Amino acid sequence: EQDVTEYRKTLAIRVSGFDVPKPIKSFADCGFSNVLTNAIAKQGYERPTAIQCQALPIALSGRDIIGIAKTGSGKTAAFVLPMIVHIMDQPELKKEEGPIGIICAPTRELAHQIYLEAKKFAKPHGIRVSAVYGGMSKHEQFKELKAGCEIVVCTPGRLIDMLKMKALTMLRTTYLVLDEADRMFDLGFEPQIRSIVGQIRPDRQTLLFSATMPRKVERLARESLTDPVRVTVGEIGM
Ligand code: ADP
Ligand code: MG
């Protein structure tokens, strides 16, 4: 226990919440399949970043997370890798409809970066990722969603449009990521985010990442997450 406290200190990690899983020291501690381990190696990721060391074991244990860490700290893999594990754990993977995992991001550019990263880990597993943000016609997007996927990476507005068009259902969605939550609020997406969260089954796992934690974001986290573990890496401004 003393070792864990020391190790967190060296990574500048602070945690709060009950029964917080221990941080890992290497990807080998995650119990990933060979396919996922190879995909990580192919990316050239040799060891987990600080946020990954603490967020991976939390997310893999099924817990909700509030993750606060600055840009460039490796948050994408911290939520995508456990999402892949979560999806591969589902029985009858392709027999049912609609995404299992949904990732919301504030802008098309950020969503696209996540889409590219998610595809690298999803593809070797035969997991399909759909991009739901501006840049593709709504008609094309509709068709792609109708064809089926396990992961959707979206901006909130475009996902709402697709839900209204009945391009997808979120009935089997059990893993929700709200990335850069503070920026989504800055851009005025709070109503859309609340609508999306409200339409996803309450027994989902929810992961919220943000560079800062303004009060509005804090309130959403308190209302939308269940017994979250809060992880902060480094110094964070308000
Ligand atoms: P954030 O979302 O925190 O801003 P990203 O997930 O976009 O950060 O990651 C930033 C960069 O670090 C990306 O180029 C990503 O490929 C790389 N990266 C992520 N995890 C690792 C790792 N464990 N080892 C090396 N590079 C990594
Ligand atoms: Mg990011």
JSON list of N, CA, C and O in Angstrom, two decimals, residues 175-209:
[
{"chain": "A", "resi": 175, "resn": "TYR", "atom": "N", "xyz": [-20.91, 1.40, -22.90]},
{"chain": "A", "resi": 175, "resn": "TYR", "atom": "CA", "xyz": [-19.62, 2.02, -22.61]},
{"chain": "A", "resi": 175, "resn": "TYR", "atom": "C", "xyz": [-19.62, 3.39, -23.27]},
{"chain": "A", "resi": 175, "resn": "TYR", "atom": "O", "xyz": [-19.61, 3.51, -24.49]},
{"chain": "A", "resi": 176, "resn": "LEU", "atom": "N", "xyz": [-19.69, 4.43, -22.45]},
{"chain": "A", "resi": 176, "resn": "LEU", "atom": "CA", "xyz": [-19.81, 5.80, -22.96]},
{"chain": "A", "resi": 176, "resn": "LEU", "atom": "C", "xyz": [-18.61, 6.62, -22.52]},
{"chain": "A", "resi": 176, "resn": "LEU", "atom": "O", "xyz": [-18.26, 6.65, -21.34]},
{"chain": "A", "resi": 177, "resn": "VAL", "atom": "N", "xyz": [-17.99, 7.30, -23.48]},
{"chain": "A", "resi": 177, "resn": "VAL", "atom": "CA", "xyz": [-16.87, 8.19, -23.17]},
{"chain": "A", "resi": 177, "resn": "VAL", "atom": "C", "xyz": [-17.24, 9.62, -23.54]},
{"chain": "A", "resi": 177, "resn": "VAL", "atom": "O", "xyz": [-17.69, 9.89, -24.66]},
{"chain": "A", "resi": 178, "resn": "LEU", "atom": "N", "xyz": [-17.07, 10.53, -22.59]},
{"chain": "A", "resi": 178, "resn": "LEU", "atom": "CA", "xyz": [-17.21, 11.95, -22.87]},
{"chain": "A", "resi": 178, "resn": "LEU", "atom": "C", "xyz": [-15.81, 12.55, -22.80]},
{"chain": "A", "resi": 178, "resn": "LEU", "atom": "O", "xyz": [-15.23, 12.68, -21.72]},
{"chain": "A", "resi": 179, "resn": "ASP", "atom": "N", "xyz": [-15.24, 12.83, -23.97]},
{"chain": "A", "resi": 179, "resn": "ASP", "atom": "CA", "xyz": [-13.85, 13.30, -24.01]},
{"chain": "A", "resi": 179, "resn": "ASP", "atom": "C", "xyz": [-13.83, 14.82, -24.12]},
{"chain": "A", "resi": 179, "resn": "ASP", "atom": "O", "xyz": [-14.68, 15.40, -24.78]},
{"chain": "A", "resi": 180, "resn": "GLU", "atom": "N", "xyz": [-12.86, 15.43, -23.48]},
{"chain": "A", "resi": 180, "resn": "GLU", "atom": "CA", "xyz": [-12.74, 16.90, -23.47]},
{"chain": "A", "resi": 180, "resn": "GLU", "atom": "C", "xyz": [-14.09, 17.52, -23.09]},
{"chain": "A", "resi": 180, "resn": "GLU", "atom": "O", "xyz": [-14.62, 18.39, -23.79]},
{"chain": "A", "resi": 181, "resn": "ALA", "atom": "N", "xyz": [-14.61, 17.06, -21.98]},
{"chain": "A", "resi": 181, "resn": "ALA", "atom": "CA", "xyz": [-15.93, 17.50, -21.52]},
{"chain": "A", "resi": 181, "resn": "ALA", "atom": "C", "xyz": [-15.98, 19.01, -21.32]},
{"chain": "A", "resi": 181, "resn": "ALA", "atom": "O", "xyz": [-17.00, 19.65, -21.66]},
{"chain": "A", "resi": 182, "resn": "ASP", "atom": "N", "xyz": [-14.91, 19.60, -20.81]},
{"chain": "A", "resi": 182, "resn": "ASP", "atom": "CA", "xyz": [-14.93, 21.06, -20.59]},
{"chain": "A", "resi": 182, "resn": "ASP", "atom": "C", "xyz": [-15.10, 21.81, -21.91]},
{"chain": "A", "resi": 182, "resn": "ASP", "atom": "O", "xyz": [-15.88, 22.76, -22.00]},
{"chain": "A", "resi": 183, "resn": "ARG", "atom": "N", "xyz": [-14.42, 21.35, -22.94]},
{"chain": "A", "resi": 183, "resn": "ARG", "atom": "CA", "xyz": [-14.56, 22.00, -24.25]},
{"chain": "A", "resi": 183, "resn": "ARG", "atom": "C", "xyz": [-15.94, 21.80, -24.86]},
{"chain": "A", "resi": 183, "resn": "ARG", "atom": "O", "xyz": [-16.48, 22.67, -25.53]},
{"chain": "A", "resi": 184, "resn": "MET", "atom": "N", "xyz": [-16.52, 20.64, -24.62]},
{"chain": "A", "resi": 184, "resn": "MET", "atom": "CA", "xyz": [-17.88, 20.41, -25.14]},
{"chain": "A", "resi": 184, "resn": "MET", "atom": "C", "xyz": [-18.86, 21.40, -24.49]},
{"chain": "A", "resi": 184, "resn": "MET", "atom": "O", "xyz": [-19.75, 21.93, -25.15]},
{"chain": "A", "resi": 185, "resn": "PHE", "atom": "N", "xyz": [-18.63, 21.68, -23.19]},
{"chain": "A", "resi": 185, "resn": "PHE", "atom": "CA", "xyz": [-19.49, 22.66, -22.51]},
{"chain": "A", "resi": 185, "resn": "PHE", "atom": "C", "xyz": [-19.22, 24.06, -23.04]},
{"chain": "A", "resi": 185, "resn": "PHE", "atom": "O", "xyz": [-20.15, 24.83, -23.28]},
{"chain": "A", "resi": 186, "resn": "ASP", "atom": "N", "xyz": [-17.93, 24.40, -23.24]},
{"chain": "A", "resi": 186, "resn": "ASP", "atom": "CA", "xyz": [-17.57, 25.71, -23.79]},
{"chain": "A", "resi": 186, "resn": "ASP", "atom": "C", "xyz": [-18.24, 25.94, -25.15]},
{"chain": "A", "resi": 186, "resn": "ASP", "atom": "O", "xyz": [-18.60, 27.06, -25.49]},
{"chain": "A", "resi": 187, "resn": "LEU", "atom": "N", "xyz": [-18.38, 24.89, -25.91]},
{"chain": "A", "resi": 187, "resn": "LEU", "atom": "CA", "xyz": [-18.96, 25.01, -27.25]},
{"chain": "A", "resi": 187, "resn": "LEU", "atom": "C", "xyz": [-20.48, 24.93, -27.22]},
{"chain": "A", "resi": 187, "resn": "LEU", "atom": "O", "xyz": [-21.13, 24.92, -28.27]},
{"chain": "A", "resi": 188, "resn": "GLY", "atom": "N", "xyz": [-21.06, 24.83, -26.03]},
{"chain": "A", "resi": 188, "resn": "GLY", "atom": "CA", "xyz": [-22.51, 24.88, -25.90]},
{"chain": "A", "resi": 188, "resn": "GLY", "atom": "C", "xyz": [-23.22, 23.55, -26.08]},
{"chain": "A", "resi": 188, "resn": "GLY", "atom": "O", "xyz": [-24.43, 23.50, -26.31]},
{"chain": "A", "resi": 189, "resn": "PHE", "atom": "N", "xyz": [-22.48, 22.45, -25.96]},
{"chain": "A", "resi": 189, "resn": "PHE", "atom": "CA", "xyz": [-23.09, 21.13, -26.20]},
{"chain": "A", "resi": 189, "resn": "PHE", "atom": "C", "xyz": [-23.74, 20.51, -24.97]},
{"chain": "A", "resi": 189, "resn": "PHE", "atom": "O", "xyz": [-24.14, 19.34, -25.01]},
{"chain": "A", "resi": 190, "resn": "GLU", "atom": "N", "xyz": [-23.84, 21.26, -23.87]},
{"chain": "A", "resi": 190, "resn": "GLU", "atom": "CA", "xyz": [-24.40, 20.64, -22.66]},
{"chain": "A", "resi": 190, "resn": "GLU", "atom": "C", "xyz": [-25.77, 19.99, -22.90]},
{"chain": "A", "resi": 190, "resn": "GLU", "atom": "O", "xyz": [-25.99, 18.85, -22.49]},
{"chain": "A", "resi": 191, "resn": "PRO", "atom": "N", "xyz": [-26.71, 20.69, -23.58]},
{"chain": "A", "resi": 191, "resn": "PRO", "atom": "CA", "xyz": [-28.03, 20.04, -23.78]},
{"chain": "A", "resi": 191, "resn": "PRO", "atom": "C", "xyz": [-27.93, 18.75, -24.60]},
{"chain": "A", "resi": 191, "resn": "PRO", "atom": "O", "xyz": [-28.60, 17.76, -24.27]},
{"chain": "A", "resi": 192, "resn": "GLN", "atom": "N", "xyz": [-27.09, 18.77, -25.63]},
{"chain": "A", "resi": 192, "resn": "GLN", "atom": "CA", "xyz": [-26.94, 17.57, -26.46]},
{"chain": "A", "resi": 192, "resn": "GLN", "atom": "C", "xyz": [-26.33, 16.42, -25.66]},
{"chain": "A", "resi": 192, "resn": "GLN", "atom": "O", "xyz": [-26.74, 15.27, -25.77]},
{"chain": "A", "resi": 193, "resn": "ILE", "atom": "N", "xyz": [-25.33, 16.76, -24.85]},
{"chain": "A", "resi": 193, "resn": "ILE", "atom": "CA", "xyz": [-24.68, 15.71, -24.04]},
{"chain": "A", "resi": 193, "resn": "ILE", "atom": "C", "xyz": [-25.68, 15.12, -23.05]},
{"chain": "A", "resi": 193, "resn": "ILE", "atom": "O", "xyz": [-25.78, 13.90, -22.89]},
{"chain": "A", "resi": 194, "resn": "ARG", "atom": "N", "xyz": [-26.44, 16.00, -22.41]},
{"chain": "A", "resi": 194, "resn": "ARG", "atom": "CA", "xyz": [-27.44, 15.51, -21.46]},
{"chain": "A", "resi": 194, "resn": "ARG", "atom": "C", "xyz": [-28.47, 14.62, -22.14]},
{"chain": "A", "resi": 194, "resn": "ARG", "atom": "O", "xyz": [-28.90, 13.61, -21.59]},
{"chain": "A", "resi": 195, "resn": "SER", "atom": "N", "xyz": [-28.86, 15.01, -23.35]},
{"chain": "A", "resi": 195, "resn": "SER", "atom": "CA", "xyz": [-29.83, 14.22, -24.09]},
{"chain": "A", "resi": 195, "resn": "SER", "atom": "C", "xyz": [-29.26, 12.83, -24.42]},
{"chain": "A", "resi": 195, "resn": "SER", "atom": "O", "xyz": [-29.91, 11.80, -24.23]},
{"chain": "A", "resi": 196, "resn": "ILE", "atom": "N", "xyz": [-28.02, 12.80, -24.88]},
{"chain": "A", "resi": 196, "resn": "ILE", "atom": "CA", "xyz": [-27.37, 11.52, -25.23]},
{"chain": "A", "resi": 196, "resn": "ILE", "atom": "C", "xyz": [-27.24, 10.64, -23.99]},
{"chain": "A", "resi": 196, "resn": "ILE", "atom": "O", "xyz": [-27.64, 9.47, -23.99]},
{"chain": "A", "resi": 197, "resn": "VAL", "atom": "N", "xyz": [-26.70, 11.22, -22.91]},
{"chain": "A", "resi": 197, "resn": "VAL", "atom": "CA", "xyz": [-26.51, 10.45, -21.68]},
{"chain": "A", "resi": 197, "resn": "VAL", "atom": "C", "xyz": [-27.85, 9.89, -21.20]},
{"chain": "A", "resi": 197, "resn": "VAL", "atom": "O", "xyz": [-27.96, 8.73, -20.79]},
{"chain": "A", "resi": 198, "resn": "GLY", "atom": "N", "xyz": [-28.90, 10.71, -21.31]},
{"chain": "A", "resi": 198, "resn": "GLY", "atom": "CA", "xyz": [-30.23, 10.30, -20.85]},
{"chain": "A", "resi": 198, "resn": "GLY", "atom": "C", "xyz": [-30.85, 9.18, -21.66]},
{"chain": "A", "resi": 198, "resn": "GLY", "atom": "O", "xyz": [-31.76, 8.51, -21.19]},
{"chain": "A", "resi": 199, "resn": "GLN", "atom": "N", "xyz": [-30.35, 8.99, -22.88]},
{"chain": "A", "resi": 199, "resn": "GLN", "atom": "CA", "xyz": [-30.90, 7.95, -23.74]},
{"chain": "A", "resi": 199, "resn": "GLN", "atom": "C", "xyz": [-30.14, 6.63, -23.65]},
{"chain": "A", "resi": 199, "resn": "GLN", "atom": "O", "xyz": [-30.52, 5.64, -24.27]},
{"chain": "A", "resi": 200, "resn": "ILE", "atom": "N", "xyz": [-29.04, 6.63, -22.91]},
{"chain": "A", "resi": 200, "resn": "ILE", "atom": "CA", "xyz": [-28.23, 5.41, -22.80]},
{"chain": "A", "resi": 200, "resn": "ILE", "atom": "C", "xyz": [-28.54, 4.71, -21.48]},
{"chain": "A", "resi": 200, "resn": "ILE", "atom": "O", "xyz": [-28.68, 5.35, -20.44]},
{"chain": "A", "resi": 201, "resn": "ARG", "atom": "N", "xyz": [-28.64, 3.38, -21.55]},
{"chain": "A", "resi": 201, "resn": "ARG", "atom": "CA", "xyz": [-29.04, 2.61, -20.37]},
{"chain": "A", "resi": 201, "resn": "ARG", "atom": "C", "xyz": [-28.20, 2.95, -19.14]},
{"chain": "A", "resi": 201, "resn": "ARG", "atom": "O", "xyz": [-26.98, 3.13, -19.23]},
{"chain": "A", "resi": 202, "resn": "PRO", "atom": "N", "xyz": [-28.85, 3.01, -18.00]},
{"chain": "A", "resi": 202, "resn": "PRO", "atom": "CA", "xyz": [-28.15, 3.44, -16.78]},
{"chain": "A", "resi": 202, "resn": "PRO", "atom": "C", "xyz": [-27.11, 2.45, -16.28]},
{"chain": "A", "resi": 202, "resn": "PRO", "atom": "O", "xyz": [-26.24, 2.83, -15.51]},
{"chain": "A", "resi": 203, "resn": "ASP", "atom": "N", "xyz": [-27.15, 1.21, -16.75]},
{"chain": "A", "resi": 203, "resn": "ASP", "atom": "CA", "xyz": [-26.14, 0.25, -16.29]},
{"chain": "A", "resi": 203, "resn": "ASP", "atom": "C", "xyz": [-24.86, 0.31, -17.13]},
{"chain": "A", "resi": 203, "resn": "ASP", "atom": "O", "xyz": [-24.02, -0.57, -17.07]},
{"chain": "A", "resi": 204, "resn": "ARG", "atom": "N", "xyz": [-24.73, 1.39, -17.88]},
{"chain": "A", "resi": 204, "resn": "ARG", "atom": "CA", "xyz": [-23.52, 1.57, -18.69]},
{"chain": "A", "resi": 204, "resn": "ARG", "atom": "C", "xyz": [-22.31, 1.89, -17.80]},
{"chain": "A", "resi": 204, "resn": "ARG", "atom": "O", "xyz": [-22.46, 2.31, -16.65]},
{"chain": "A", "resi": 205, "resn": "GLN", "atom": "N", "xyz": [-21.13, 1.76, -18.39]},
{"chain": "A", "resi": 205, "resn": "GLN", "atom": "CA", "xyz": [-19.90, 2.29, -17.80]},
{"chain": "A", "resi": 205, "resn": "GLN", "atom": "C", "xyz": [-19.65, 3.65, -18.45]},
{"chain": "A", "resi": 205, "resn": "GLN", "atom": "O", "xyz": [-19.76, 3.78, -19.67]},
{"chain": "A", "resi": 206, "resn": "THR", "atom": "N", "xyz": [-19.34, 4.66, -17.63]},
{"chain": "A", "resi": 206, "resn": "THR", "atom": "CA", "xyz": [-19.17, 6.02, -18.16]},
{"chain": "A", "resi": 206, "resn": "THR", "atom": "C", "xyz": [-17.79, 6.55, -17.79]},
{"chain": "A", "resi": 206, "resn": "THR", "atom": "O", "xyz": [-17.37, 6.46, -16.64]},
{"chain": "A", "resi": 207, "resn": "LEU", "atom": "N", "xyz": [-17.11, 7.11, -18.78]},
{"chain": "A", "resi": 207, "resn": "LEU", "atom": "CA", "xyz": [-15.77, 7.67, -18.56]},
{"chain": "A", "resi": 207, "resn": "LEU", "atom": "C", "xyz": [-15.78, 9.11, -19.03]},
{"chain": "A", "resi": 207, "resn": "LEU", "atom": "O", "xyz": [-16.13, 9.39, -20.18]},
{"chain": "A", "resi": 208, "resn": "LEU", "atom": "N", "xyz": [-15.44, 10.02, -18.16]},
{"chain": "A", "resi": 208, "resn": "LEU", "atom": "CA", "xyz": [-15.44, 11.43, -18.50]},
{"chain": "A", "resi": 208, "resn": "LEU", "atom": "C", "xyz": [-14.02, 11.98, -18.38]},
{"chain": "A", "resi": 208, "resn": "LEU", "atom": "O", "xyz": [-13.39, 11.82, -17.33]},
{"chain": "A", "resi": 209, "resn": "PHE", "atom": "N", "xyz": [-13.52, 12.56, -19.46]},
{"chain": "A", "resi": 209, "resn": "PHE", "atom": "CA", "xyz": [-12.17, 13.14, -19.44]},
{"chain": "A", "resi": 209, "resn": "PHE", "atom": "C", "xyz": [-12.25, 14.63, -19.71]},
{"chain": "A", "resi": 209, "resn": "PHE", "atom": "O", "xyz": [-13.09, 15.09, -20.48]}
]
